[in-house]
Coordinates of C-alpha atoms and ligand atoms in Angstrom, one line a residue:
M240 CA 6.4 20.0 1.4
K241 CA 10.2 19.0 0.4
D242 CA 12.8 17.2 2.1
E243 CA 16.5 18.2 2.2
W244 CA 17.2 16.2 -1.0
G245 CA 14.9 18.6 -3.4
R246 CA 11.7 15.7 -3.6
T247 CA 8.2 16.7 -3.5
I248 CA 6.5 14.8 -0.8
D249 CA 2.7 14.6 -1.5
Y250 CA 2.0 10.9 -1.1
M251 CA 0.7 9.5 1.8
R252 CA 0.4 5.8 2.6
I253 CA -2.1 4.7 5.4
S254 CA -1.8 1.9 7.0
I255 CA -5.1 1.2 9.6
T256 CA -4.8 -2.1 10.8
D257 CA -2.4 -4.5 11.1
R258 CA -5.2 -7.6 10.9
C259 CA -6.0 -9.6 7.8
N260 CA -8.0 -11.9 6.7
L261 CA -5.3 -14.0 4.5
R262 CA -2.0 -15.4 5.8
C263 CA 0.5 -14.7 2.6
R264 CA 3.8 -16.5 3.9
Y265 CA 6.0 -13.5 3.0
C266 CA 4.3 -10.7 5.0
M267 CA 2.2 -12.7 7.2
P268 CA 2.3 -16.2 8.2
D269 CA 0.2 -18.0 11.0
G270 CA 1.8 -17.1 14.0
V271 CA 2.5 -13.2 13.5
K272 CA 0.8 -11.1 16.6
S273 CA -1.4 -8.5 16.2
V274 CA -1.5 -5.9 18.7
P275 CA -3.8 -4.7 20.6
R276 CA -7.0 -2.4 19.1
W277 CA -6.0 0.1 21.6
E278 CA -2.9 0.5 19.9
I279 CA -4.3 1.0 16.8
L280 CA -4.9 4.4 15.5
A281 CA -8.7 5.6 16.0
L282 CA -10.3 7.3 12.7
E283 CA -10.1 10.6 14.4
E284 CA -6.8 10.3 14.5
I285 CA -6.2 9.0 11.0
E286 CA -8.2 12.0 9.8
A287 CA -6.0 14.4 11.8
A288 CA -2.4 13.2 10.3
A289 CA -4.3 13.0 7.2
V290 CA -5.6 17.1 7.5
C291 CA -2.0 17.8 8.8
A292 CA -0.2 16.2 6.3
A293 CA -3.0 17.8 3.2
G294 CA -1.5 21.3 4.9
L295 CA 2.2 20.5 4.2
G296 CA 1.6 19.6 0.0
V297 CA 0.4 15.5 0.7
R298 CA -2.1 15.4 -2.4
F299 CA -2.6 11.7 -2.6
L300 CA -3.2 9.3 0.0
K301 CA -3.8 5.5 0.1
V302 CA -5.5 3.3 2.1
T303 CA -4.2 0.0 3.3
G304 CA -3.3 -2.2 5.8
G305 CA -3.5 -5.5 6.9
E306 CA -6.2 -5.4 5.3
P307 CA -8.1 -2.5 5.2
L308 CA -11.6 -3.6 4.0
V309 CA -11.5 -6.1 7.9
R310 CA -11.4 -2.7 9.4
R311 CA -15.4 -2.3 10.1
D312 CA -15.3 1.6 9.6
C313 CA -13.0 1.9 6.1
C314 CA -15.6 3.2 4.0
S315 CA -16.5 5.7 6.7
L316 CA -12.2 6.3 6.7
V317 CA -12.6 6.9 2.8
E318 CA -15.6 9.2 2.7
R319 CA -13.6 11.9 5.4
L320 CA -10.6 11.6 3.9
K321 CA -12.2 12.6 0.3
K322 CA -13.0 15.4 1.9
I323 CA -10.4 17.1 3.5
P324 CA -8.8 20.0 1.3
G325 CA -5.9 19.7 -1.0
I326 CA -6.7 15.9 -1.0
E327 CA -7.1 15.1 -4.3
K328 CA -7.1 11.3 -4.5
V329 CA -7.7 8.8 -2.4
T330 CA -7.0 5.0 -3.7
L331 CA -7.1 1.7 -1.4
T332 CA -5.2 -1.1 -1.7
T333 CA -6.8 -4.9 -0.4
N334 CA -5.9 -8.7 -0.8
G335 CA -9.7 -8.2 -2.6
V336 CA -11.5 -11.0 -0.8
L337 CA -14.1 -8.5 1.0
L338 CA -14.4 -6.1 -2.2
K339 CA -17.8 -7.0 -3.7
E340 CA -19.1 -6.2 -0.2
Y341 CA -17.6 -3.5 -0.1
M342 CA -17.8 -1.9 -3.5
D343 CA -20.2 0.2 -3.8
R344 CA -19.8 2.1 0.1
L345 CA -16.5 2.6 -1.1
L346 CA -17.7 4.1 -4.6
Q347 CA -20.4 6.5 -3.1
A348 CA -17.6 7.6 -0.5
G349 CA -15.6 8.3 -3.4
I350 CA -12.5 6.1 -3.8
D351 CA -10.5 7.1 -7.2
G352 CA -8.9 3.4 -7.8
I353 CA -8.3 0.1 -6.2
N354 CA -5.6 -1.9 -5.7
V355 CA -6.0 -5.6 -5.9
S356 CA -3.0 -7.9 -4.8
L357 CA -2.9 -11.3 -6.2
D358 CA 0.1 -13.1 -7.4
T359 CA -0.9 -16.4 -9.5
L360 CA -4.4 -16.8 -10.8
D361 CA -4.1 -21.0 -10.4
P362 CA -6.6 -22.0 -7.5
E363 CA -3.5 -24.3 -6.0
Q364 CA -1.0 -21.8 -5.4
Y365 CA -3.5 -19.5 -4.5
R366 CA -4.6 -21.3 -1.6
Q367 CA -0.1 -21.6 -0.9
I368 CA 0.8 -17.9 -0.8
T369 CA -2.3 -16.9 1.2
G370 CA -3.2 -19.8 2.7
R371 CA -7.7 -19.8 2.2
D372 CA -9.3 -20.8 -1.3
C373 CA -11.2 -16.8 -2.3
L374 CA -9.2 -16.7 -6.1
D375 CA -12.5 -16.6 -7.7
E376 CA -14.4 -14.0 -5.6
V377 CA -11.2 -12.2 -6.0
L378 CA -11.7 -12.4 -9.5
E379 CA -15.1 -11.3 -9.5
A380 CA -14.8 -8.2 -7.4
I381 CA -11.8 -7.3 -9.9
G382 CA -14.0 -8.1 -12.3
R383 CA -17.1 -6.1 -11.8
A384 CA -15.0 -3.0 -10.5
A385 CA -13.4 -2.9 -13.7
S386 CA -17.3 -3.2 -15.0
L387 CA -17.9 -0.1 -13.1
G388 CA -15.4 2.0 -14.6
I389 CA -12.9 2.2 -10.8
P390 CA -9.6 2.1 -12.0
V391 CA -8.0 -0.8 -10.8
K392 CA -4.6 -2.1 -10.8
I393 CA -3.4 -5.6 -10.0
N394 CA -0.3 -5.8 -8.1
A395 CA 1.6 -9.2 -8.2
V396 CA 5.0 -9.9 -5.7
S397 CA 7.1 -11.7 -8.0
L398 CA 7.6 -15.0 -6.4
D399 CA 9.2 -17.4 -8.7
L400 CA 6.5 -19.6 -9.5
G401 CA 7.1 -20.2 -13.2
D402 CA 7.0 -18.4 -16.9
E403 CA 2.8 -19.6 -17.0
N404 CA 2.6 -17.6 -13.7
W405 CA 3.3 -14.0 -15.0
Q406 CA 1.6 -14.7 -18.9
A407 CA -1.5 -15.6 -17.1
L408 CA -1.5 -12.5 -15.3
V409 CA -0.6 -10.2 -18.1
K410 CA -3.0 -11.7 -19.6
L411 CA -5.6 -10.2 -17.2
G412 CA -4.8 -6.5 -19.3
K413 CA -6.3 -8.1 -22.6
E414 CA -9.2 -9.1 -21.7
L415 CA -9.8 -6.3 -18.7
P416 CA -9.0 -2.5 -18.9
V417 CA -6.7 -3.1 -15.7
D418 CA -2.9 -2.2 -15.2
V419 CA -1.2 -5.4 -14.2
R420 CA 2.0 -4.8 -11.8
F421 CA 4.7 -6.5 -10.8
I422 CA 6.6 -5.9 -7.6
E423 CA 10.4 -6.9 -6.9
M424 CA 10.1 -8.7 -3.4
M425 CA 11.6 -6.7 -0.6
P426 CA 14.4 -8.2 2.2
I427 CA 11.5 -6.5 4.7
G428 CA 9.6 -8.5 7.6
H429 CA 9.0 -12.1 6.3
G430 CA 10.0 -11.2 2.5
K431 CA 13.5 -10.8 3.3
G432 CA 12.9 -15.2 3.1
F433 CA 11.7 -15.0 -0.8
P434 CA 14.5 -14.1 -2.7
S435 CA 12.9 -11.8 -5.7
V436 CA 12.8 -12.0 -9.0
D437 CA 14.8 -9.7 -10.3
H438 CA 13.2 -8.0 -13.3
R439 CA 16.0 -7.4 -15.3
E440 CA 15.3 -10.8 -16.2
L441 CA 11.4 -10.8 -16.3
F442 CA 10.8 -8.3 -18.7
E443 CA 13.8 -9.9 -21.3
K444 CA 11.5 -12.8 -21.2
M445 CA 8.3 -10.7 -21.5
H446 CA 9.6 -8.9 -24.1
A447 CA 10.2 -12.0 -26.3
V448 CA 6.5 -13.2 -25.6
Y449 CA 5.9 -9.8 -26.5
P450 CA 8.3 -7.8 -29.2
D451 CA 5.9 -5.2 -29.4
M452 CA 5.6 -3.9 -26.5
E453 CA 6.4 0.0 -25.8
P454 CA 7.1 2.1 -23.0
D455 CA 3.6 3.5 -21.6
S456 CA 4.4 7.3 -20.5
R457 CA 0.7 8.6 -20.1
R458 CA 0.7 9.4 -16.3
H459 CA -0.9 6.2 -14.4
G460 CA -0.8 7.3 -10.4
Y461 CA 1.7 8.7 -8.0
G462 CA 4.1 5.7 -7.6
P463 CA 7.3 4.6 -9.1
A464 CA 6.0 2.1 -12.1
V465 CA 7.5 1.7 -15.4
Y466 CA 4.5 1.1 -17.8
W467 CA 5.1 -0.4 -20.9
R468 CA 1.7 -0.9 -23.8
I469 CA 1.4 -4.5 -25.9
P470 CA -0.7 -3.1 -29.0
G471 CA -4.2 -5.2 -28.4
F472 CA -4.7 -5.2 -24.5
K473 CA -6.7 -3.0 -22.8
G474 CA -4.5 -2.6 -19.5
S475 CA -0.9 -1.5 -19.4
V476 CA 1.6 -4.4 -17.5
G477 CA 4.1 -1.9 -14.8
F478 CA 6.9 -2.9 -13.1
I479 CA 8.3 -1.7 -9.6
S480 CA 12.0 -2.8 -9.2
A481 CA 12.7 -1.7 -5.8
M482 CA 16.0 -4.1 -5.9
H483 CA 17.0 -3.9 -9.5
G484 CA 15.8 -0.5 -10.4
K485 CA 16.1 1.6 -7.5
F486 CA 14.1 4.4 -7.5
C487 CA 14.7 6.9 -4.6
A488 CA 16.1 9.8 -6.3
D489 CA 12.2 10.6 -6.9
C490 CA 10.1 9.5 -4.3
N491 CA 7.5 11.3 -2.7
R492 CA 6.0 8.9 -0.1
I493 CA 6.0 8.2 4.2
R494 CA 4.1 6.3 5.2
L495 CA 2.0 6.3 8.3
T496 CA 1.6 3.1 10.2
S497 CA -1.5 1.7 12.1
Q498 CA 0.0 2.6 15.0
G499 CA 0.6 6.5 14.3
Y500 CA 4.1 6.3 13.5
L501 CA 5.6 8.2 10.4
K502 CA 7.8 6.6 8.8
T503 CA 9.9 8.0 6.2
C504 CA 11.3 5.1 4.4
L505 CA 10.9 1.5 4.4
C506 CA 13.8 0.1 4.7
Y507 CA 14.9 2.4 8.0
E508 CA 12.7 3.0 11.1
D509 CA 13.3 6.3 11.0
G510 CA 10.2 9.1 11.3
V511 CA 8.3 10.1 14.3
D512 CA 5.2 8.8 16.9
L513 CA 2.3 10.9 15.9
R514 CA 0.0 8.8 18.1
A515 CA 2.3 9.9 20.8
I516 CA 1.7 13.8 19.9
L517 CA -2.3 12.9 19.7
R518 CA -3.4 11.0 22.6
E519 CA -0.5 13.0 24.5
G520 CA 0.5 10.6 26.9
K521 CA -3.0 8.8 27.3
N522 CA -3.0 5.9 28.9
R523 CA -6.2 2.9 28.0
P524 CA -8.8 3.0 30.3
A525 CA -9.7 -0.2 32.0
G526 CA -11.8 -2.3 29.9
E527 CA -11.5 0.0 26.9
M528 CA -10.4 -1.5 24.2
H529 CA -10.7 0.6 21.4
Y530 CA -9.1 4.4 22.1
L531 CA -11.8 6.8 21.7
W532 CA -11.2 10.3 20.5
P533 CA -12.1 12.8 23.0
A534 CA -15.6 14.3 22.6
G535 CA -16.5 17.8 20.8
M536 CA -12.8 18.0 19.8
S537 CA -12.4 18.1 15.8
P538 CA -9.7 17.0 14.5
A539 CA -8.4 19.9 12.5
D540 CA -8.4 21.2 15.5
P541 CA -5.1 23.9 15.5
A542 CA -3.5 22.8 18.8
L543 CA -3.3 19.9 17.7
Q544 CA -2.5 20.9 14.4
R545 CA 0.5 23.0 15.0
R546 CA 1.7 20.2 17.1
L547 CA 1.8 17.5 14.6
R548 CA 2.2 19.8 11.5
E549 CA 6.2 20.8 13.8
A550 CA 6.4 17.0 14.5
M551 CA 6.1 16.0 10.3
E552 CA 7.5 18.6 8.9
A553 CA 11.0 18.0 11.0
A554 CA 10.6 13.8 10.0
V555 CA 10.5 14.2 6.5
S556 CA 13.3 16.8 6.3
R557 CA 15.2 13.7 7.4
K558 CA 13.9 12.0 5.2
P559 CA 16.7 9.2 4.2
K560 CA 18.7 9.3 0.7
A561 CA 17.9 6.2 -0.5
H562 CA 16.8 2.6 0.6
C563 CA 19.7 0.1 1.5
F564 CA 17.8 -2.8 0.3
E565 CA 21.0 -4.3 -1.5
R566 CA 23.3 -3.3 1.7
P567 CA 20.8 -5.5 4.0
Q568 CA 23.1 -5.6 7.3
D569 CA 21.9 -1.9 7.1
I570 CA 18.7 -2.3 7.0
T571 CA 17.0 -0.9 10.5
E572 CA 13.8 -1.6 10.0
G573 CA 12.5 -4.7 12.0
A574 CA 9.0 -4.6 11.5
D575 CA 6.9 -6.7 9.6
M576 CA 5.3 -5.8 6.0
I577 CA 1.9 -6.2 7.5
A578 CA 1.9 -3.5 10.3
I579 CA 3.7 -0.9 7.9
G580 CA 1.2 -1.3 5.1
G581 CA 3.6 -1.9 2.2
Ligands
LIG677 N1 -4.0 -6.5 2.3 C1 -3.5 -5.0 1.3 C2 -2.6 -6.5 0.7 O1 -2.5 -7.7 -0.2 O2 -2.5 -5.5 -0.9 C3 -3.0 -4.2 2.0 C4 -1.7 -4.4 2.4 S1 -0.4 -5.8 1.9 C5 1.3 -5.5 3.1 C6 0.3 -4.2 0.4 C7 0.7 -4.7 -0.3 O3 2.6 -5.3 0.2 C8 0.6 -6.1 -1.3 O4 0.6 -5.3 -2.8 C9 1.9 -7.7 -0.6 O5 1.5 -8.9 -1.7 C10 3.3 -6.5 -0.8 N2 3.9 -7.0 -0.1 C11 3.8 -7.8 1.4 N3 5.4 -7.6 1.4 C12 6.0 -6.8 0.5 C13 7.8 -7.8 0.5 N4 8.0 -8.2 1.5 N5 7.7 -6.7 -0.8 C14 7.3 -6.2 -1.4 N6 6.2 -6.0 -1.0 C15 5.4 -6.8 -0.8
LIG678 FE1 -2.7 -9.5 3.7 FE2 -1.8 -7.8 1.9 FE3 0.1 -9.1 3.9 FE4 -1.5 -10.8 2.3 S1 -0.2 -9.3 2.1 S2 -0.9 -10.8 4.3 S3 -3.6 -10.0 1.8 S4 -1.8 -7.4 4.6

């Protein structure tokens, strides 16, 4: 599907929960409230939205959160998403804490790749950022996923933790066949309090250490990362530079929040409430914790799909041309990243 700027939209990020087992200071510090479970889309509702998106040309799905693996039906969801006609790849973004436990199930479900968010290899810094001591579990899971042949990417938000920090992360790609990607901090939610490292400076420093690094034009994924190869390394280094390397002209993505709002740009509130269409104003029955999908109804129900399609097409056609992170006064998105899904 195309937006009014002629961009092809073929990638949807799906946040399946606003809960998390970590407390990253720039994302979900202590005290951030989660919404009642009833507000979160049921598995079938997510599937219905994904069926609709696939019918409109979306080929790539990323399951995210909150932490997607804290949701018990995450692997079943991956399995269902993989079976949707038109969907070519389903990948997952996780903090890795529960990854070892769910790795086999994810493989059985047909997962096509796993992104593990990891900002530091220093145990004390890890604890300070995330609020927990579980770096070893995460590293073990990364090693296991790589040894099983799952395409793995490490995502590190570029916090100013000193040169040793990024150097250690880059070296992960020497030992393991994993891409290590640095992400400029975006002024969304609690990220506003953490000024981003400028990737132009990070690149200069990296280039000084690795003067032989060269552009890597091979396709690594379906997003905005720019990749470089370092001779002798098994994985590549990637830069996702939303702040100092605006990539909006090539934006191919939309986002479904855990509460069923289809967002067309990270920076703005623009989008459409698909949950209202999925539930048609149904109220929460007394005592019910989760929304229960109507028995016997298919997520591919033609009448439902027609309504979703109209709403999705209209929202996508109005997708903003570009983000406005450089003009913070114009940002209209007030939600936390934990609710949006990154
Ligand atoms: N819990 C999972 C994880 O950590 O990968 C998935 C959700 S998390 C919100 C997705 C990604 O968003 C993580 O890589 C996280 O570091 C990143 N993130 C969170 N807040 C951000 C911000 N303000 N700017 C840039 N990236 C951010
Ligand atoms: Fe949780 Fe991921 Fe946010 Fe960290 S970045 S608090 S792991 S959702």
